[in-house]
Tab-separated table of C-alpha atoms in Angstrom:
chain	number	residue	atom	x	y	z
A	1	GLY	CA	81.730	100.400	97.475
A	2	HIS	CA	84.845	101.382	95.536
A	3	ILE	CA	88.019	103.263	96.169
A	4	THR	CA	87.929	106.562	94.347
A	5	ALA	CA	90.781	108.874	93.447
A	6	SER	CA	89.853	111.201	96.289
A	7	GLY	CA	89.596	108.586	99.008
A	8	LEU	CA	87.370	105.722	100.023
A	9	GLN	CA	83.677	105.535	99.108
A	10	THR	CA	81.893	103.772	101.920
A	11	THR	CA	79.297	101.249	100.917
A	12	PRO	CA	80.119	98.447	103.360
A	13	THR	CA	78.553	95.030	103.233
A	14	GLY	CA	77.157	93.108	106.177
A	15	SER	CA	75.622	94.305	109.420
A	16	ILE	CA	77.862	96.707	111.242
A	17	GLY	CA	75.455	98.485	113.497
A	18	SER	CA	73.825	101.864	113.275
A	19	SER	CA	76.890	104.097	113.692
A	20	LEU	CA	79.569	104.178	110.991
A	21	CYS	CA	81.682	107.038	112.360
A	22	LEU	CA	81.901	108.367	108.826
A	23	ASP	CA	84.531	110.996	108.138
A	24	THR	CA	83.036	112.713	105.078
A	25	SER	CA	86.046	114.962	104.579
A	26	ASN	CA	88.159	111.941	103.650
A	27	ASN	CA	85.386	109.554	102.510
A	28	VAL	CA	86.503	106.848	104.912
A	29	ILE	CA	84.914	104.949	107.764
A	30	LYS	CA	86.507	106.477	110.830
A	31	ASN	CA	86.358	104.354	113.963
A	32	ALA	CA	89.039	105.144	116.461
A	33	SER	CA	87.230	103.248	119.222
A	34	ALA	CA	85.126	100.101	119.499
A	35	ASN	CA	82.047	102.236	120.257
A	36	CYS	CA	81.810	103.235	116.599
A	37	PHE	CA	80.090	99.961	115.766
A	38	GLY	CA	77.045	98.327	117.256
A	39	THR	CA	76.133	94.635	117.371
A	40	GLY	CA	77.467	92.777	114.343
A	41	GLY	CA	80.592	94.845	114.049
A	42	SER	CA	82.832	91.753	113.975
A	43	SER	CA	82.802	91.890	110.137
A	44	ILE	CA	85.112	94.911	110.368
A	45	ASN	CA	87.958	95.324	112.825
A	46	PRO	CA	86.629	98.016	115.205
A	47	PHE	CA	90.108	99.141	116.210
A	48	VAL	CA	91.398	100.353	112.842
A	49	ASP	CA	91.154	103.944	111.652
A	50	ALA	CA	89.949	103.306	108.089
A	51	VAL	CA	88.352	100.396	106.286
A	52	ALA	CA	88.549	99.883	102.528
A	53	THR	CA	85.325	98.146	101.733
A	54	CYS	CA	86.043	96.099	98.631
A	55	GLY	CA	88.299	95.384	95.670
A	56	VAL	CA	88.677	98.107	93.124
A	57	ASP	CA	89.531	96.728	89.687
A	58	ASN	CA	87.605	95.125	86.856
A	59	ALA	CA	87.028	91.927	88.821
A	60	HIS	CA	84.287	93.942	90.501
A	61	GLY	CA	83.040	95.729	87.414
A	62	THR	CA	84.662	99.072	87.973
A	63	THR	CA	86.469	101.125	85.363
A	64	LEU	CA	88.947	102.855	87.640
A	65	THR	CA	92.505	102.939	86.426
A	66	ALA	CA	95.573	101.604	88.230
A	67	SER	CA	96.694	105.204	88.685
A	68	ALA	CA	93.418	106.235	90.352
A	69	ASN	CA	93.444	103.216	92.605
A	70	THR	CA	97.034	103.877	93.635
A	71	THR	CA	96.244	107.500	94.448
A	72	ALA	CA	93.249	106.467	96.544
A	73	ILE	CA	95.153	103.851	98.529
A	74	GLN	CA	98.109	106.204	98.960
A	75	ASN	CA	95.850	108.944	100.286
A	76	CYS	CA	94.290	106.561	102.783
A	77	ILE	CA	97.444	105.041	104.231
A	78	SER	CA	99.120	108.472	104.342
A	79	THR	CA	96.204	109.816	106.379
A	80	TYR	CA	95.635	106.997	108.853
A	81	THR	CA	98.045	104.834	110.796
A	82	SER	CA	95.868	101.694	110.644
A	83	VAL	CA	93.965	100.635	107.528
A	84	ALA	CA	92.121	97.370	106.887
A	85	PHE	CA	91.317	96.090	103.407
A	86	ARG	CA	88.470	93.701	102.668
A	87	LYS	CA	88.823	90.790	100.292
A	88	GLY	CA	89.174	91.647	96.630
A	89	LEU	CA	91.636	92.485	93.882
A	90	TYR	CA	93.343	95.873	94.225
A	91	LEU	CA	94.958	96.952	90.964
A	92	VAL	CA	97.802	99.414	91.551
A	93	ASP	CA	100.440	101.168	89.450
A	94	CYS	CA	103.973	99.978	90.253
A	95	SER	CA	105.402	102.812	88.121
A	96	ALA	CA	103.890	105.443	90.443
A	97	ASN	CA	106.234	107.559	92.567
A	98	ALA	CA	109.204	106.805	90.270
A	99	GLY	CA	108.769	103.074	90.621
A	100	LEU	CA	108.159	102.999	94.366
A	101	GLY	CA	104.438	102.276	93.920
A	102	ILE	CA	102.531	102.896	97.144
A	103	ILE	CA	104.851	104.520	99.646
A	104	ILE	CA	104.513	103.712	103.364
A	105	ASN	CA	106.376	106.456	105.178
A	106	THR	CA	104.615	106.653	108.536
A	107	ASN	CA	105.918	105.170	111.774
A	108	ASN	CA	103.747	102.777	113.804
A	109	VAL	CA	101.500	102.030	110.834
A	110	ALA	CA	99.388	98.883	110.337
A	111	ILE	CA	98.089	97.680	106.957
A	112	THR	CA	95.991	94.529	107.106
A	113	GLY	CA	93.915	92.350	104.777
A	114	ILE	CA	91.631	89.432	105.493
A	115	GLY	CA	94.337	86.880	104.706
A	116	SER	CA	96.485	85.417	102.002
A	117	ALA	CA	94.613	82.143	101.606
A	118	ALA	CA	91.220	81.517	99.932
A	119	HIS	CA	88.270	81.947	102.264
A	120	ASN	CA	84.872	80.357	102.586
A	121	GLY	CA	85.952	77.393	100.475
A	122	GLN	CA	86.061	79.582	97.341
A	123	VAL	CA	88.929	79.504	94.898
A	124	GLY	CA	90.441	82.673	93.425
A	125	GLU	CA	92.597	85.538	94.596
A	126	ASP	CA	89.569	87.801	94.914
A	127	ASN	CA	88.657	85.729	98.005
A	128	SER	CA	91.809	87.062	99.626
A	129	THR	CA	93.071	90.628	99.887
A	130	THR	CA	95.226	90.849	96.742
A	131	PHE	CA	97.274	93.816	95.583
A	132	TYR	CA	98.694	93.467	92.099
A	133	CYS	CA	100.096	95.455	89.210
A	134	ASN	CA	100.795	94.602	85.581
A	135	ASN	CA	104.078	96.578	85.288
A	136	SER	CA	107.328	94.754	84.539
A	137	THR	CA	109.243	97.076	86.880
A	138	GLY	CA	108.610	98.884	90.164
A	139	ASN	CA	107.395	97.934	93.649
A	140	ILE	CA	103.865	97.429	94.821
A	141	PHE	CA	104.662	98.800	98.287
A	142	THR	CA	107.799	100.649	99.358
A	143	ARG	CA	108.761	101.510	102.920
A	144	GLY	CA	110.273	104.949	103.412
A	145	THR	CA	112.864	105.946	105.972
A	146	SER	CA	110.209	107.069	108.506
A	147	SER	CA	108.487	103.641	108.666
A	148	GLU	CA	110.738	102.079	111.276
A	149	THR	CA	107.905	100.223	113.051
A	150	ILE	CA	105.277	98.651	110.834
A	151	TRP	CA	102.683	95.875	110.706
A	152	ILE	CA	101.784	94.366	107.329
A	153	SER	CA	99.632	91.233	107.229
A	154	GLY	CA	96.917	89.201	105.543
A	155	MET	CA	97.422	89.741	101.832
A	156	VAL	CA	98.596	88.449	98.453
A	157	LEU	CA	101.060	90.504	96.398
A	158	ASP	CA	100.969	89.522	92.735
A	159	ARG	CA	101.938	90.831	89.319
A	160	GLY	CA	100.096	90.125	86.076
A	161	THR	CA	96.777	90.666	84.320
A	162	TYR	CA	93.257	89.966	85.444
A	163	THR	CA	91.628	86.826	84.057
A	164	THR	CA	88.681	84.538	84.647
A	165	GLY	CA	90.067	81.830	82.380
A	166	GLY	CA	89.951	79.195	85.116
A	167	GLY	CA	86.324	79.984	85.908
A	168	PHE	CA	87.173	82.335	88.768
A	169	PRO	CA	88.949	85.721	89.094
A	170	ALA	CA	92.736	85.368	89.204
A	171	ILE	CA	95.949	87.042	88.123
A	172	ALA	CA	97.748	85.612	85.089
A	173	ALA	CA	101.488	86.188	85.427
A	174	ILE	CA	103.208	88.392	82.860
A	175	GLY	CA	106.125	86.960	80.903
A	176	SER	CA	109.020	88.873	82.397
A	177	VAL	CA	109.681	91.129	85.349
A	178	THR	CA	113.030	92.933	85.336
A	179	SER	CA	112.953	94.786	88.668
A	180	GLY	CA	110.661	95.523	91.573
A	181	ALA	CA	109.337	93.766	94.650
A	182	GLY	CA	106.052	93.102	96.372
A	183	ILE	CA	107.442	95.091	99.326
A	184	GLY	CA	110.695	96.977	99.142
A	185	TYR	CA	112.360	99.812	100.954
A	186	THR	CA	114.241	103.018	100.135
A	187	GLY	CA	116.977	105.019	101.822
A	188	ASN	CA	118.789	104.005	105.010
A	189	LEU	CA	115.717	102.535	106.701
A	190	ILE	CA	116.314	100.535	109.883
A	191	ASP	CA	113.437	98.217	110.829
A	192	ILE	CA	112.553	98.427	114.532
A	193	LEU	CA	109.938	95.924	115.749
A	194	GLY	CA	108.500	95.522	112.246
A	195	THR	CA	106.048	92.641	111.682
A	196	TYR	CA	105.234	90.892	108.398
A	197	LYS	CA	102.646	88.122	108.773
A	198	ASP	CA	100.440	85.942	106.546
A	199	ILE	CA	101.617	87.237	103.171
A	200	MET	CA	101.911	85.409	99.855
A	201	VAL	CA	104.123	87.173	97.313
A	202	GLN	CA	104.609	85.897	93.781
A	203	ASN	CA	105.545	86.854	90.206
A	204	GLN	CA	107.702	89.804	91.318
A	205	PHE	CA	111.383	90.241	90.597
A	206	ASN	CA	112.380	89.898	94.256
A	207	GLY	CA	109.456	88.833	96.396
A	208	ILE	CA	110.117	90.919	99.498
A	209	VAL	CA	113.233	93.027	100.136
A	210	PHE	CA	113.758	93.462	103.862
A	211	PRO	CA	115.843	96.325	105.310
A	212	PRO	CA	118.438	95.991	108.043
A	213	SER	CA	116.824	95.564	111.454
A	214	SER	CA	117.544	95.870	115.141
A	215	TYR	CA	114.644	93.478	115.820
A	216	GLY	CA	111.595	92.319	113.867
A	217	ASN	CA	109.182	89.459	113.246
A	218	ILE	CA	108.452	87.652	109.978
A	219	GLU	CA	105.884	84.852	110.153
A	220	GLY	CA	103.771	82.782	107.810
A	221	ILE	CA	105.179	84.170	104.531
A	222	VAL	CA	105.154	82.310	101.194
A	223	ALA	CA	107.399	83.666	98.401
A	224	GLN	CA	107.126	81.779	95.134
A	225	ASN	CA	107.563	82.015	91.374
A	226	ASN	CA	109.582	85.229	91.533
A	227	PHE	CA	112.105	86.118	88.836
A	228	GLY	CA	114.883	86.967	91.300
A	229	ASP	CA	115.165	86.006	94.988
A	230	GLY	CA	112.107	85.001	96.975
A	231	ILE	CA	113.232	86.673	100.236
A	232	LEU	CA	116.104	89.182	100.099
A	233	PHE	CA	117.730	90.886	103.067
A	234	GLN	CA	119.683	93.820	101.598
A	235	SER	CA	122.055	96.034	103.607
A	236	HIS	CA	122.545	99.750	103.066
A	237	ALA	CA	125.341	102.181	103.872
A	238	THR	CA	124.702	102.405	107.616
A	239	LEU	CA	123.832	98.861	108.743
A	240	GLY	CA	124.417	95.252	107.676
A	241	SER	CA	122.540	93.405	110.430
A	242	PHE	CA	119.190	91.649	109.990
A	243	GLN	CA	117.924	90.717	113.434
A	244	GLN	CA	114.440	89.736	112.356
A	245	ASN	CA	113.150	86.404	113.655
A	246	LEU	CA	111.597	84.147	111.000
A	247	VAL	CA	108.975	81.504	111.737
A	248	ASN	CA	107.289	79.235	109.175
A	249	VAL	CA	108.444	81.073	106.065
A	250	LEU	CA	108.545	79.185	102.736
A	251	SER	CA	110.419	80.349	99.628
A	252	GLN	CA	110.033	78.123	96.569
A	253	ALA	CA	110.357	77.963	92.780
A	254	ASN	CA	112.127	81.315	92.469
A	255	ASN	CA	114.709	81.874	89.757
A	256	GLY	CA	117.171	83.305	92.295
A	257	TYR	CA	117.742	82.169	95.877
A	258	GLY	CA	115.028	81.161	98.263
A	259	PHE	CA	116.589	83.240	101.063
A	260	HIS	CA	119.406	85.679	100.328
A	261	VAL	CA	121.112	87.684	103.063
A	262	VAL	CA	123.589	90.289	101.759
A	263	ASN	CA	125.851	92.357	103.992
A	264	ALA	CA	127.549	94.689	101.529
A	265	THR	CA	128.959	96.925	104.287
A	266	THR	CA	132.371	96.513	105.903
A	267	GLN	CA	130.634	95.945	109.237
A	268	TYR	CA	130.114	92.957	111.530
A	269	GLY	CA	126.553	91.920	110.631
A	270	THR	CA	124.222	89.714	112.659
A	271	VAL	CA	121.119	87.693	111.816
A	272	GLY	CA	118.111	86.728	113.925
A	273	GLN	CA	116.783	83.227	114.669
A	274	TRP	CA	115.048	81.311	111.874
A	275	MET	CA	112.701	78.483	112.824
A	276	GLY	CA	110.755	76.162	110.531
A	277	THR	CA	111.742	77.956	107.331
A	278	GLY	CA	111.838	76.073	104.035
A	279	THR	CA	113.028	76.217	100.433
A	280	PHE	CA	112.140	74.166	97.395
A	281	ALA	CA	113.251	74.182	93.732
A	282	ASN	CA	114.967	77.571	93.687
A	283	GLY	CA	117.119	78.179	90.617
A	284	ALA	CA	120.189	79.800	92.236
A	285	GLY	CA	120.069	77.918	95.535
A	286	GLY	CA	118.223	77.573	98.808
A	287	TYR	CA	119.801	79.670	101.559
A	288	TYR	CA	122.654	82.082	100.783
A	289	PHE	CA	124.346	84.143	103.530
A	290	GLN	CA	126.750	86.509	101.826
A	291	ALA	CA	129.337	88.960	103.177
A	292	SER	CA	130.216	91.008	100.104
A	293	GLY	CA	131.576	94.300	101.455
A	294	GLY	CA	135.214	93.312	101.788
A	295	GLY	CA	137.409	94.109	104.757
A	296	SER	CA	135.572	93.233	107.998
A	297	SER	CA	132.303	92.486	106.257
A	298	SER	CA	130.723	89.416	107.861
A	299	VAL	CA	127.440	87.652	108.577
A	300	ASN	CA	127.234	86.215	112.099
A	301	ASP	CA	124.910	84.504	114.555
A	302	VAL	CA	122.860	82.691	111.900
A	303	ARG	CA	120.700	80.119	113.708
A	304	LEU	CA	118.708	77.831	111.414
A	305	SER	CA	116.454	75.559	113.446
A	306	ASN	CA	114.387	72.699	111.955
A	307	ILE	CA	114.636	74.046	108.434
A	308	ASN	CA	114.025	72.271	105.134
A	309	SER	CA	115.726	72.598	101.779
A	310	SER	CA	114.645	70.301	98.969
A	311	GLY	CA	115.475	70.262	95.273
A	312	ASP	CA	117.250	73.635	95.218
A	313	ASN	CA	119.840	74.165	92.496
A	314	ASN	CA	123.506	74.548	93.448
A	315	SER	CA	123.810	74.591	97.228
A	316	CYS	CA	120.904	74.059	99.614
A	317	ILE	CA	122.784	76.233	102.137
A	318	ASN	CA	125.775	78.467	101.376
A	319	PHE	CA	127.562	80.160	104.269
A	320	ASN	CA	129.825	82.680	102.514
A	321	THR	CA	129.906	84.736	105.697
A	322	ASN	CA	133.459	85.449	106.923
A	323	GLY	CA	131.646	85.134	110.235
A	324	GLU	CA	131.167	83.166	113.431
A	325	HIS	CA	128.506	81.534	115.604
A	326	ASN	CA	126.559	80.279	112.593
A	327	GLN	CA	124.538	77.168	113.363
A	328	LEU	CA	122.309	74.604	111.674
A	329	ILE	CA	120.169	72.911	114.297
A	330	GLY	CA	118.179	70.051	112.806
A	331	GLY	CA	116.184	69.882	109.598
A	332	LEU	CA	116.191	68.169	106.232
A	333	LEU	CA	118.468	68.800	103.265
A	334	GLU	CA	117.786	66.735	100.145
A	335	GLY	CA	118.166	66.847	96.380
A	336	CYS	CA	120.584	69.754	96.467
A	337	GLY	CA	121.744	70.821	92.993
A	338	THR	CA	118.612	69.641	91.161
A	339	GLY	CA	116.248	72.640	91.142
A	340	SER	CA	115.535	74.936	88.219
A	341	GLY	CA	113.450	77.744	89.722
A	342	ALA	CA	110.300	79.262	88.250
């Protein structure tokens, strides 16, 4: 099955029982309860509202455009609060919606793929759930101000052109990206209990741009080969605190910083607990905590536990915080000042 401009065409693979709970008005599989699937339903999560059945670009022989794919995906995630995507390559248009790409502007929404790593021993990004565009600017996904609580997991976010040059479907990076992220945000969004998990983001300008947060969870993320920062926490006018907890997040070979926390407000900003995070060979530096708003602007309560920084250019860790209670609790710092980025 393919995504169409009007919605999702349902031609699922595998045995999923006799009842599909098909919503023909939106061309999606509608299954609000586990009873929608009979025996064998484990191939599709029975607790999501809509299932996209396959990849949608030329890796699967379709001729749909990036614009049509983007419209279809946008329609689906705007209609349902939980959407699962099967493995495949999903070509989108990062110039859509004035460079915001696919806008997520619903609270308590979940968008999931099958995972960011290759499955079944097969190589190639089409064996993961991969969203990509070939624009040099613009975001793939953008969170709007109404998406305070969100779950995003199990996907690759890439930028480039489709190729089979290595004998398997993959994305060949484009030469230059001047702006845009795999996931960004707009407006004065405050993240509340947001979760990002099992995501690989590469070949963007900034890999992921996180909003200020009262509490959130970020786990199992890899940000690599981005033209700017791998992971950027960017304040806005109303809040300069980033109280997300990070666990097992790696940011490597980016031209900018591996992790960059920016409080550009004049407020007292705080940061959550980071455990088992790592940086490698980032061009601007490893970890940079920056209070840039002047006056009382500060970054406080940084707790780095069992972190690693290896081969980053300039400083492995830079606390330019004007703050207090910042701690480094164990870890490894080596080869600082030797990295060159992507």
